[in-house]
Short mmCIF file of C-alpha atoms and ligand atoms in Angstrom, two decimals:
data_model
loop_
_atom_site.label_atom_id
_atom_site.label_comp_id
_atom_site.label_asym_id
_atom_site.label_seq_id
_atom_site.Cartn_x
_atom_site.Cartn_y
_atom_site.Cartn_z
CA UNK A 68 29.96 5.65 -2.92
CA UNK A 69 27.02 4.45 -0.92
CA UNK A 70 25.52 7.59 0.57
CA UNK A 71 24.01 5.59 3.42
CA UNK A 72 27.59 5.09 4.59
CA UNK A 73 28.04 8.82 5.17
CA UNK A 74 25.10 9.00 7.58
CA UNK A 75 25.57 8.51 11.32
CA UNK A 76 23.40 5.37 11.43
CA UNK A 77 23.60 2.65 14.08
CA UNK A 78 25.44 -0.45 12.87
CA UNK A 79 22.28 -2.53 13.29
CA UNK A 80 20.42 -0.19 10.96
CA UNK A 81 23.21 -0.36 8.40
CA UNK A 82 22.95 -4.10 8.54
CA UNK A 83 19.18 -3.97 7.91
CA UNK A 84 19.63 -1.54 5.02
CA UNK A 85 22.13 -3.93 3.44
CA UNK A 86 19.83 -6.89 4.02
CA UNK A 87 16.93 -5.02 2.42
CA UNK A 88 19.13 -4.40 -0.60
CA UNK A 89 18.92 -0.62 -0.44
CA UNK A 90 22.19 0.42 -2.00
CA UNK A 91 21.51 4.16 -2.31
CA UNK A 92 19.13 6.42 -0.42
CA UNK A 93 16.14 7.64 -2.41
CA UNK A 94 15.81 11.40 -2.94
CA UNK A 95 13.55 11.84 0.07
CA UNK A 96 15.88 9.80 2.23
CA UNK A 97 18.94 11.74 1.12
CA UNK A 98 17.22 15.03 1.83
CA UNK A 99 15.54 14.21 5.12
CA UNK A 100 17.73 11.66 6.90
CA UNK A 101 20.51 14.02 8.03
CA UNK A 102 17.91 16.24 9.74
CA UNK A 103 15.85 13.32 11.03
CA UNK A 104 18.92 11.67 12.55
CA UNK A 105 19.90 14.99 14.13
CA UNK A 106 16.53 15.05 15.90
CA UNK A 107 14.96 17.86 13.91
CA UNK A 108 11.30 18.11 12.97
CA UNK A 109 10.75 17.53 9.27
CA UNK A 110 7.88 18.02 6.89
CA UNK A 111 8.27 16.33 3.58
CA UNK A 112 6.09 16.45 0.56
CA UNK A 113 6.76 12.97 -0.67
CA UNK A 114 4.51 10.70 -2.68
CA UNK A 115 3.98 7.03 -2.03
CA UNK A 116 6.87 5.06 -3.42
CA UNK A 117 9.45 7.68 -2.56
CA UNK A 118 10.95 5.63 0.24
CA UNK A 119 9.50 7.85 2.97
CA UNK A 120 8.68 4.92 5.25
CA UNK A 121 12.32 3.96 5.55
CA UNK A 122 13.23 7.63 6.12
CA UNK A 123 11.08 7.96 9.22
CA UNK A 124 11.54 4.30 10.20
CA UNK A 125 15.31 4.68 10.41
CA UNK A 126 14.85 7.92 12.34
CA UNK A 127 12.62 6.47 15.03
CA UNK A 128 14.67 3.27 15.36
CA UNK A 129 17.88 5.24 15.77
CA UNK A 130 16.43 6.99 18.85
CA UNK A 131 14.88 3.89 20.41
CA UNK A 132 15.94 2.77 23.89
CA UNK A 133 15.11 -0.92 23.67
CA UNK A 134 15.96 -1.43 27.34
CA UNK A 135 13.13 0.88 28.38
CA UNK A 136 9.72 -0.82 28.39
CA UNK A 137 7.96 2.35 27.24
CA UNK A 138 6.18 3.44 24.11
CA UNK A 139 8.62 5.80 22.46
CA UNK A 140 7.39 6.17 18.91
CA UNK A 141 3.94 6.62 17.41
CA UNK A 142 3.25 6.40 13.69
CA UNK A 143 -0.24 7.44 12.54
CA UNK A 144 -1.50 6.33 9.13
CA UNK A 145 -4.84 6.84 7.39
CA UNK A 146 -5.79 3.19 6.83
CA UNK A 147 -5.31 -0.26 8.23
CA UNK A 148 -3.59 -1.49 5.05
CA UNK A 149 -1.16 1.39 5.05
CA UNK A 150 -0.40 0.93 8.74
CA UNK A 151 0.22 -2.73 8.05
CA UNK A 152 2.62 -1.87 5.25
CA UNK A 153 4.46 0.66 7.42
CA UNK A 154 4.70 -1.86 10.27
CA UNK A 155 6.26 -4.39 7.94
CA UNK A 156 8.86 -1.96 6.65
CA UNK A 157 9.76 -0.78 10.17
CA UNK A 158 10.02 -4.37 11.43
CA UNK A 159 12.29 -5.13 8.50
CA UNK A 160 14.56 -2.22 9.40
CA UNK A 161 14.51 -3.28 13.06
CA UNK A 162 15.52 -6.83 12.30
CA UNK A 163 19.09 -6.47 13.58
CA UNK A 164 18.06 -4.78 16.83
CA UNK A 165 17.09 -7.50 19.31
CA UNK A 166 13.78 -7.36 21.20
CA UNK A 167 12.10 -4.43 19.51
CA UNK A 168 8.38 -4.64 20.18
CA UNK A 169 6.12 -3.03 17.60
CA UNK A 170 2.34 -3.13 17.83
CA UNK A 171 -0.10 -2.50 15.02
CA UNK A 172 -3.16 -0.78 16.49
CA UNK A 173 -5.83 -0.19 13.90
CA UNK A 174 -9.58 -0.14 13.80
CA UNK A 175 -11.67 -2.79 12.14
CA UNK A 176 -10.34 -5.54 14.38
CA UNK A 177 -11.44 -6.51 17.91
CA UNK A 178 -10.17 -4.42 20.78
CA UNK A 179 -9.63 -7.32 23.21
CA UNK A 180 -6.40 -8.73 21.80
CA UNK A 181 -4.99 -5.21 21.44
CA UNK A 182 -5.73 -4.46 25.10
CA UNK A 183 -4.06 -7.74 26.04
CA UNK A 184 -0.94 -6.96 23.99
CA UNK A 185 -0.70 -3.56 25.63
CA UNK A 186 -0.16 -4.98 29.11
CA UNK A 187 3.52 -4.84 28.09
CA UNK A 188 4.14 -1.47 26.51
CA UNK A 189 5.43 -1.77 22.94
CA UNK A 190 8.39 0.40 21.94
CA UNK A 191 6.67 1.44 18.75
CA UNK A 192 3.01 1.84 17.86
CA UNK A 193 1.85 2.02 14.26
CA UNK A 194 -1.85 2.69 13.99
CA UNK A 195 -4.84 4.56 12.71
CA UNK A 196 -5.98 7.70 14.56
CA UNK A 197 -9.39 6.47 15.75
CA UNK A 198 -8.13 3.33 17.43
CA UNK A 199 -5.03 4.98 18.88
CA UNK A 200 -7.15 7.78 20.41
CA UNK A 201 -9.50 5.17 21.84
CA UNK A 202 -6.64 3.26 23.47
CA UNK A 203 -5.17 6.47 24.88
CA UNK A 204 -8.56 7.36 26.38
CA UNK A 205 -8.75 3.96 28.00
CA UNK A 206 -5.23 4.51 29.31
CA UNK A 207 -4.25 1.21 27.77
CA UNK A 208 -1.61 3.09 25.83
CA UNK A 209 0.62 5.71 27.43
CA UNK A 210 1.67 8.82 25.55
CA UNK A 211 4.00 10.01 28.31
CA UNK A 212 7.27 8.77 26.78
CA UNK A 213 6.62 9.21 23.09
CA UNK A 214 9.73 10.83 21.69
CA UNK A 215 8.90 10.51 17.99
CA UNK A 216 5.57 11.20 16.31
CA UNK A 217 5.12 10.43 12.64
CA UNK A 218 2.11 11.65 10.67
CA UNK A 219 2.15 9.58 7.50
CA UNK A 220 0.01 10.60 4.51
CA UNK A 221 -1.23 13.55 6.52
CA UNK A 222 -3.32 14.84 3.62
CA UNK A 223 -5.23 11.55 3.47
CA UNK A 224 -5.81 11.52 7.21
CA UNK A 225 -7.28 15.00 7.04
CA UNK A 226 -9.37 14.10 3.97
CA UNK A 227 -10.83 11.28 5.96
CA UNK A 228 -11.94 13.65 8.70
CA UNK A 229 -9.34 12.78 11.35
CA UNK A 230 -8.43 16.39 12.14
CA UNK A 231 -10.01 16.57 15.60
CA UNK A 232 -8.80 13.14 16.59
CA UNK A 233 -5.27 14.07 15.52
CA UNK A 234 -5.45 17.20 17.64
CA UNK A 235 -6.67 15.15 20.57
CA UNK A 236 -3.78 12.68 20.24
CA UNK A 237 -1.12 15.33 19.66
CA UNK A 238 -2.38 17.25 22.70
CA UNK A 239 -1.45 14.33 24.94
CA UNK A 240 2.09 13.87 23.69
CA UNK A 241 5.13 15.33 25.45
CA UNK A 242 6.06 18.72 24.05
CA UNK A 243 9.68 17.64 23.86
CA UNK A 244 9.49 15.28 20.94
CA UNK A 245 10.44 14.93 17.33
CA UNK A 246 7.61 15.22 14.83
CA UNK A 247 7.87 14.07 11.22
CA UNK A 248 5.08 14.81 8.79
CA UNK A 249 4.75 13.26 5.35
CA UNK A 250 2.16 14.21 2.81
CA UNK A 251 1.80 13.70 -0.92
CA UNK A 252 -0.05 16.98 -1.36
CA UNK A 253 0.11 20.26 0.44
CA UNK A 254 -3.33 21.77 1.05
CA UNK A 255 -3.92 24.47 3.68
CA UNK A 256 -5.29 21.90 6.15
CA UNK A 257 -1.94 20.10 6.16
CA UNK A 258 -0.01 23.35 6.56
CA UNK A 259 -2.22 24.22 9.49
CA UNK A 260 -1.56 20.99 11.36
CA UNK A 261 2.13 21.30 10.52
CA UNK A 262 2.22 24.76 12.12
CA UNK A 263 0.47 23.43 15.22
CA UNK A 264 2.43 20.22 15.70
CA UNK A 265 5.96 20.90 14.45
CA UNK A 266 8.75 23.11 15.71
CA UNK A 267 10.87 24.96 13.15
CA UNK A 268 10.81 22.01 10.81
CA UNK A 269 13.04 21.38 7.84
CA UNK A 270 10.81 21.52 4.78
CA UNK A 271 11.58 19.14 1.99
CA UNK A 272 9.79 18.74 -1.28
CA UNK A 273 10.75 15.83 -3.44
CA UNK A 274 10.07 16.22 -7.12
CA UNK A 275 6.57 14.98 -7.80
CA UNK A 276 6.32 11.46 -9.16
CA UNK A 277 5.31 13.02 -12.44
CA UNK A 278 8.66 14.48 -13.26
CA UNK A 279 10.40 11.18 -12.69
CA UNK A 280 11.32 10.02 -16.17
CA UNK A 281 10.66 6.39 -15.35
CA UNK A 282 6.87 6.74 -15.61
CA UNK A 283 5.68 6.65 -19.20
CA UNK A 284 2.42 8.59 -19.36
CA UNK A 285 -0.02 8.24 -22.25
CA UNK A 286 -3.38 9.90 -22.77
CA UNK A 287 -6.05 8.51 -25.09
CA UNK A 288 -9.18 10.21 -26.31
CA UNK A 289 -12.07 7.73 -26.18
CA UNK A 290 -15.86 7.94 -26.08
CA UNK A 291 -17.18 6.92 -22.70
CA UNK A 292 -19.01 3.93 -24.11
CA UNK A 293 -15.89 2.64 -25.90
CA UNK A 294 -13.73 2.76 -22.81
CA UNK A 295 -13.98 -0.94 -21.79
CA UNK A 296 -12.88 -2.13 -25.24
CA UNK A 297 -10.19 0.56 -25.44
CA UNK A 298 -8.79 -0.47 -22.08
CA UNK A 299 -8.71 -4.13 -23.08
CA UNK A 300 -6.85 -3.24 -26.28
CA UNK A 301 -4.34 -1.14 -24.34
CA UNK A 302 -3.68 -3.89 -21.82
CA UNK A 303 -3.19 -6.33 -24.68
CA UNK A 304 -0.75 -3.96 -26.33
CA UNK A 305 1.29 -3.20 -23.22
CA UNK A 306 0.95 -6.57 -21.43
CA UNK A 307 1.59 -5.16 -17.93
CA UNK A 308 2.08 -7.82 -15.28
CA UNK A 309 -0.13 -5.96 -12.82
CA UNK A 310 -2.49 -3.05 -13.27
CA UNK A 311 -4.68 -0.91 -11.06
CA UNK A 312 -7.50 0.83 -12.93
CA UNK A 313 -8.87 3.83 -11.05
CA UNK A 314 -12.55 4.61 -11.52
CA UNK A 315 -14.26 7.68 -10.12
CA UNK A 316 -17.47 5.83 -9.24
CA UNK A 317 -18.35 2.42 -7.90
CA UNK A 318 -20.79 1.78 -10.74
CA UNK A 319 -18.05 2.37 -13.28
CA UNK A 320 -15.81 -0.01 -11.37
CA UNK A 321 -18.40 -2.79 -11.31
CA UNK A 322 -19.39 -2.39 -14.97
CA UNK A 323 -15.80 -2.31 -16.16
CA UNK A 324 -14.84 -5.28 -14.03
CA UNK A 325 -17.67 -7.35 -15.55
CA UNK A 326 -16.68 -6.33 -19.07
CA UNK A 327 -13.04 -7.29 -18.51
CA UNK A 328 -13.98 -10.61 -16.92
CA UNK A 329 -16.08 -11.51 -19.95
CA UNK A 330 -13.05 -10.88 -22.12
CA UNK A 331 -11.02 -13.24 -19.96
CA UNK A 332 -9.02 -10.89 -17.75
CA UNK A 333 -8.23 -12.03 -14.21
CA UNK A 334 -9.77 -9.04 -12.49
CA UNK A 335 -11.76 -7.96 -9.46
CA UNK A 336 -13.24 -4.71 -8.21
CA UNK A 337 -12.13 -3.09 -4.98
CA UNK A 338 -14.44 -0.45 -3.56
CA UNK A 339 -15.85 0.83 -0.33
CA UNK A 340 -18.94 -1.34 -0.44
CA UNK A 341 -17.02 -4.60 -0.06
CA UNK A 342 -17.00 -6.28 3.30
CA UNK A 343 -13.61 -6.43 4.99
CA UNK A 344 -13.50 -10.16 4.31
CA UNK A 345 -13.99 -9.75 0.56
CA UNK A 346 -11.58 -6.85 0.51
CA UNK A 347 -8.83 -8.87 2.19
CA UNK A 348 -9.40 -11.63 -0.32
CA UNK A 349 -9.14 -9.35 -3.34
CA UNK A 350 -5.97 -7.70 -2.00
CA UNK A 351 -4.37 -11.07 -1.30
CA UNK A 352 -5.21 -12.41 -4.76
CA UNK A 353 -3.81 -9.30 -6.41
CA UNK A 354 -0.63 -9.35 -4.35
CA UNK A 355 -0.02 -13.05 -4.98
CA UNK A 356 -0.38 -12.78 -8.75
CA UNK A 357 -3.77 -14.50 -9.16
CA UNK A 358 -5.41 -11.29 -10.33
CA UNK A 359 -3.52 -9.02 -12.68
CA UNK A 360 -6.05 -6.21 -13.03
CA UNK A 361 -7.60 -4.51 -10.05
CA UNK A 362 -10.43 -2.05 -10.67
CA UNK A 363 -10.50 0.33 -7.75
CA UNK A 364 -11.72 3.59 -6.33
CA UNK A 365 -9.16 5.98 -4.82
CA UNK A 366 -10.35 5.33 -1.29
CA UNK A 367 -10.29 1.56 -1.66
CA UNK A 368 -6.82 1.55 -3.20
CA UNK A 369 -5.18 3.36 -0.30
CA UNK A 370 -2.54 1.32 1.34
CA UNK A 371 -2.48 -1.25 -1.39
CA UNK A 372 0.84 -3.03 -1.27
CA UNK A 373 2.06 -2.25 -4.72
CA UNK A 374 5.74 -3.04 -4.75
CA UNK A 375 5.73 -4.26 -8.33
CA UNK A 376 2.77 -2.44 -9.85
CA UNK A 377 3.50 -2.24 -13.57
CA UNK A 378 0.67 0.00 -14.74
CA UNK A 379 -1.85 2.53 -13.44
CA UNK A 380 -4.90 3.44 -15.51
CA UNK A 381 -7.09 6.51 -15.10
CA UNK A 382 -10.35 5.17 -16.47
CA UNK A 383 -11.59 8.71 -16.12
CA UNK A 384 -9.44 11.73 -15.30
CA UNK A 385 -9.80 12.86 -11.71
CA UNK A 386 -10.97 16.45 -11.24
CA UNK A 387 -8.01 17.23 -8.98
CA UNK A 388 -4.55 17.09 -10.60
CA UNK A 389 -3.03 16.07 -7.25
CA UNK A 390 -5.14 12.93 -7.33
CA UNK A 391 -3.67 12.12 -10.74
CA UNK A 392 -0.15 12.57 -9.40
CA UNK A 393 -0.92 10.45 -6.37
CA UNK A 394 -2.43 7.67 -8.48
CA UNK A 395 0.37 7.38 -10.98
CA UNK A 396 2.95 7.54 -8.17
CA UNK A 397 1.87 4.00 -7.37
CA UNK A 398 3.71 2.66 -10.39
CA UNK A 399 7.46 3.01 -10.95
CA UNK A 400 8.36 2.57 -7.33
CA UNK A 401 11.98 2.57 -6.28
CA UNK A 402 13.82 1.54 -9.36
CA UNK A 403 11.06 -0.02 -11.49
CA UNK A 404 9.80 1.68 -14.61
CA UNK A 405 6.09 2.38 -14.74
CA UNK A 406 3.29 2.99 -17.13
CA UNK A 407 0.38 5.40 -16.60
CA UNK A 408 -2.47 5.30 -19.11
CA UNK A 409 -5.42 7.68 -19.11
CA UNK A 410 -8.71 7.39 -20.97
CA UNK A 411 -10.24 10.79 -21.66
CA UNK A 412 -13.74 11.40 -23.03
CA UNK A 413 -14.59 14.66 -24.78
CA UNK A 414 -16.30 16.08 -21.72
CA UNK A 415 -13.13 15.49 -19.66
CA UNK A 416 -11.02 17.71 -21.91
CA UNK A 417 -11.18 20.70 -19.55
CA UNK A 418 -9.69 18.45 -16.87
CA UNK A 419 -6.96 17.34 -19.26
CA UNK A 420 -6.11 20.99 -19.96
CA UNK A 421 -5.90 21.76 -16.25
CA UNK A 422 -3.75 18.69 -15.69
CA UNK A 423 -1.37 19.70 -18.44
CA UNK A 424 -0.98 23.12 -16.82
CA UNK A 425 -0.43 21.56 -13.42
CA UNK A 426 2.22 19.19 -14.75
CA UNK A 427 3.78 21.98 -16.78
CA UNK A 428 4.04 19.87 -19.90
CA UNK A 429 2.02 19.13 -23.02
CA UNK A 430 0.17 15.87 -22.43
CA UNK A 431 1.45 13.02 -24.59
CA UNK A 432 -1.53 11.72 -26.61
CA UNK A 433 -1.62 8.31 -28.23
CA UNK A 434 -4.04 6.26 -30.32
CA UNK A 435 -5.90 3.18 -29.11
CA UNK A 436 -4.43 0.14 -30.87
CA UNK A 437 -6.93 -1.54 -33.20
CA UNK A 438 -8.55 -4.68 -31.78
CA UNK A 439 -7.85 -6.72 -34.90
CA UNK A 440 -6.67 -10.27 -35.39
CA UNK A 441 -3.03 -9.32 -34.77
CA UNK A 442 -3.73 -8.14 -31.24
CA UNK A 443 -1.59 -9.72 -28.56
CA UNK A 444 -3.37 -12.16 -26.24
CA UNK A 445 -5.15 -11.13 -23.06
CA UNK A 446 -2.44 -10.95 -20.38
CA UNK A 447 -2.99 -13.91 -18.09
CA UNK A 448 -2.39 -14.13 -14.36
CA UNK A 449 0.38 -16.59 -13.59
CA UNK A 450 -1.13 -17.92 -10.40
CA UNK A 451 -4.42 -19.16 -8.98
CA UNK A 452 -5.43 -18.92 -5.35
CA UNK A 453 -6.67 -21.78 -3.19
CA UNK A 454 -8.61 -20.78 -0.11
CA UNK A 455 -8.40 -23.04 2.93
CA UNK A 456 -11.08 -22.68 5.59
CA UNK A 457 -8.60 -22.75 8.43
CA UNK A 458 -6.09 -20.24 9.72
CA UNK A 459 -4.08 -18.99 12.66
CA UNK A 460 -6.80 -20.03 15.08
CA UNK A 461 -6.26 -23.61 13.83
CA UNK A 462 -2.53 -23.11 14.34
CA UNK A 463 -1.91 -23.38 10.61
CA UNK A 464 1.44 -22.07 9.50
CA UNK A 465 2.81 -21.50 6.00
CA UNK A 466 5.08 -24.52 6.42
CA UNK A 467 2.06 -26.78 6.97
CA UNK A 468 0.56 -25.80 3.63
CA UNK A 469 3.87 -25.96 1.84
CA UNK A 470 4.44 -29.41 3.36
CA UNK A 471 1.02 -30.69 2.32
CA UNK A 472 1.52 -29.49 -1.24
CA UNK A 473 5.10 -30.59 -1.79
CA UNK A 474 4.74 -33.80 0.20
CA UNK A 475 2.04 -36.24 -0.84
CA UNK A 476 0.61 -33.92 -3.47
CA UNK A 477 4.01 -33.90 -5.15
CA UNK A 478 4.03 -30.28 -6.32
CA UNK A 479 7.38 -28.64 -6.95
CA UNK A 480 8.15 -25.81 -4.54
CA UNK A 481 8.71 -23.43 -7.45
CA UNK A 482 5.03 -23.79 -8.44
CA UNK A 483 3.87 -22.55 -5.07
CA UNK A 484 3.68 -18.84 -4.49
CA UNK A 485 2.72 -16.57 -1.67
CA UNK A 486 1.02 -18.06 1.38
CA UNK A 487 -1.19 -15.80 3.51
CA UNK A 488 -2.59 -17.02 6.79
CA UNK A 489 -5.40 -15.00 8.36
CA UNK A 490 -7.26 -15.74 11.58
CA UNK A 491 -9.70 -18.27 10.15
CA UNK A 492 -8.68 -18.57 6.51
CA UNK A 493 -5.52 -19.25 4.57
CA UNK A 494 -4.63 -18.54 0.97
CA UNK A 495 -1.99 -20.20 -1.13
CA UNK A 496 -1.04 -19.15 -4.62
CA UNK A 497 -0.28 -22.01 -6.99
CA UNK A 498 0.94 -21.83 -10.57
CA UNK A 499 -2.06 -21.76 -12.92
CA UNK A 500 -1.20 -25.09 -14.54
CA UNK A 501 -0.85 -26.86 -11.21
CA UNK A 502 -3.89 -25.36 -9.47
CA UNK A 503 -6.36 -28.20 -10.09
CA UNK A 504 -3.87 -30.81 -9.02
CA UNK A 505 -3.11 -28.86 -5.85
CA UNK A 506 -6.81 -28.40 -5.14
CA UNK A 507 -7.56 -32.11 -5.47
CA UNK A 508 -4.60 -33.03 -3.29
CA UNK A 509 -5.60 -30.64 -0.51
CA UNK A 510 -9.24 -31.72 -0.67
CA UNK A 511 -8.34 -35.40 -0.53
CA UNK A 512 -5.50 -35.24 1.97
CA UNK A 513 -4.97 -33.75 5.36
CA UNK A 514 -3.18 -30.65 6.54
CA UNK A 515 -1.58 -31.00 9.96
CA UNK A 516 -3.55 -34.20 10.41
CA UNK A 517 -6.87 -32.46 9.82
CA UNK A 518 -9.23 -32.06 6.91
CA UNK A 519 -10.11 -28.52 5.83
CA UNK A 520 -12.52 -27.21 3.22
CA UNK A 521 -10.56 -25.93 0.23
CA UNK A 522 -11.77 -23.93 -2.76
CA UNK A 523 -10.17 -22.58 -5.89
CA UNK A 524 -10.92 -18.86 -6.27
P1 AMP B 954 7.48 3.99 0.48
O1 AMP B 954 7.51 5.28 -0.26
O2 AMP B 954 7.95 4.13 1.87
O3 AMP B 954 6.13 3.34 0.37
O4 AMP B 954 8.55 2.99 -0.18
C1 AMP B 954 8.48 2.51 -1.49
C2 AMP B 954 9.30 1.25 -1.72
O5 AMP B 954 10.68 1.57 -1.88
C3 AMP B 954 9.23 0.22 -0.63
O6 AMP B 954 8.95 -1.02 -1.25
C4 AMP B 954 10.62 0.19 -0.02
O7 AMP B 954 10.95 -1.11 0.40
C5 AMP B 954 11.50 0.65 -1.16
N1 AMP B 954 12.67 1.41 -0.73
C6 AMP B 954 12.77 2.29 0.30
N2 AMP B 954 14.01 2.82 0.36
C7 AMP B 954 14.72 2.30 -0.64
C8 AMP B 954 16.06 2.46 -1.12
N3 AMP B 954 16.91 3.30 -0.51
N4 AMP B 954 16.45 1.74 -2.18
C9 AMP B 954 15.58 0.90 -2.80
N5 AMP B 954 14.30 0.70 -2.42
C10 AMP B 954 13.86 1.38 -1.35
#
């Protein structure tokens, strides 16, 4: 029996759940939805990938009065990328409810357009604390009718120093409201804000990602200086379609990324020192299959859209076992099996011991496969990305690029992948074998009657 059927959900939400292909609720949904739909406050310890977004998304949509032009739900997330991901999932669940207006209000983008959009109050705001507080102070956004507050990845928000801003925002909300708090870990700072912001909440703890059998975890003892070669050998052995390698420092990330590139891996580094523009580009190329290995720091990887992440690597063990759990929870999301590989140098052994105690299991150790002539080939990225120097501000739409490529250029639609249009740039993924042909065609021809600069990345 489909357990969703036993919940008192609006027909439009049932329809969206069917359309999304969710046949059964995830554990966190099964445990929290009855309380959420009954209007109760809930705190859930739920890692990324547990389906928590749909749990609170369904809750806030169920209570929405679309007829009222008032902001009724506020979702706060630690980063722009995460907010973007949440907004997408909530929009997807709202698809069968006509006229729902959701606004994404995050920092890092100009304030002007956000102020303009706020002249008509959105029903739902998904945003980051700094920008939301700013808009409340300017009275561009009204807190008066907010009936649902969601604090998503509360631990991360507090880690990032948002505590005071959160208190400021929460202080302006109506006392009569539903508050839902989600957090992967449960430090005292989170408990404190939960005590202050929630009223006799239902507390739910979903089994940590670690105890889910679908993540295969392997630990490898390797000298620090042999780690790049060891990682290459492991990726050749396992051939994951997409991998995020977590490094503890930016220098490690850069050095490793160079070493993997020399070996022929399609890889890029993602860390805090990148400009937003470069960061967007790396994330797009990873999501569209043009890069298959992303070397990242924990901070930079937050909010990464990782629906199909096949493998997570700990290039070095993190000092905090919760960070390990959080990292590996990014693979094996809803239904997929995952792989988590860790490289451990002798001096990291005390961390490995602590981790084993935290996980309550002996760590499974494995040997690095020999890099001999029988080694499998370097896993290749299926796609390449073409960057077009034109975007939304040139009124470019995905159909225009698709048309230009399948029309005169004569590419088959199945060789064209994801198309991302940003304000002034657009990215189209093209099958590796067809990339040069597509590049030439776009450089020689016109898109929407205009010529644009195009580059292969
Ligand atoms: P989250 O933990 O919210 O980041 O969700 C992880 C992924 O699981 C997202 O890609 C969702 O689309 C997906 N998902 C959420 N609920 C379900 C469900 N009941 N069945 C299958 N997939 C789901």
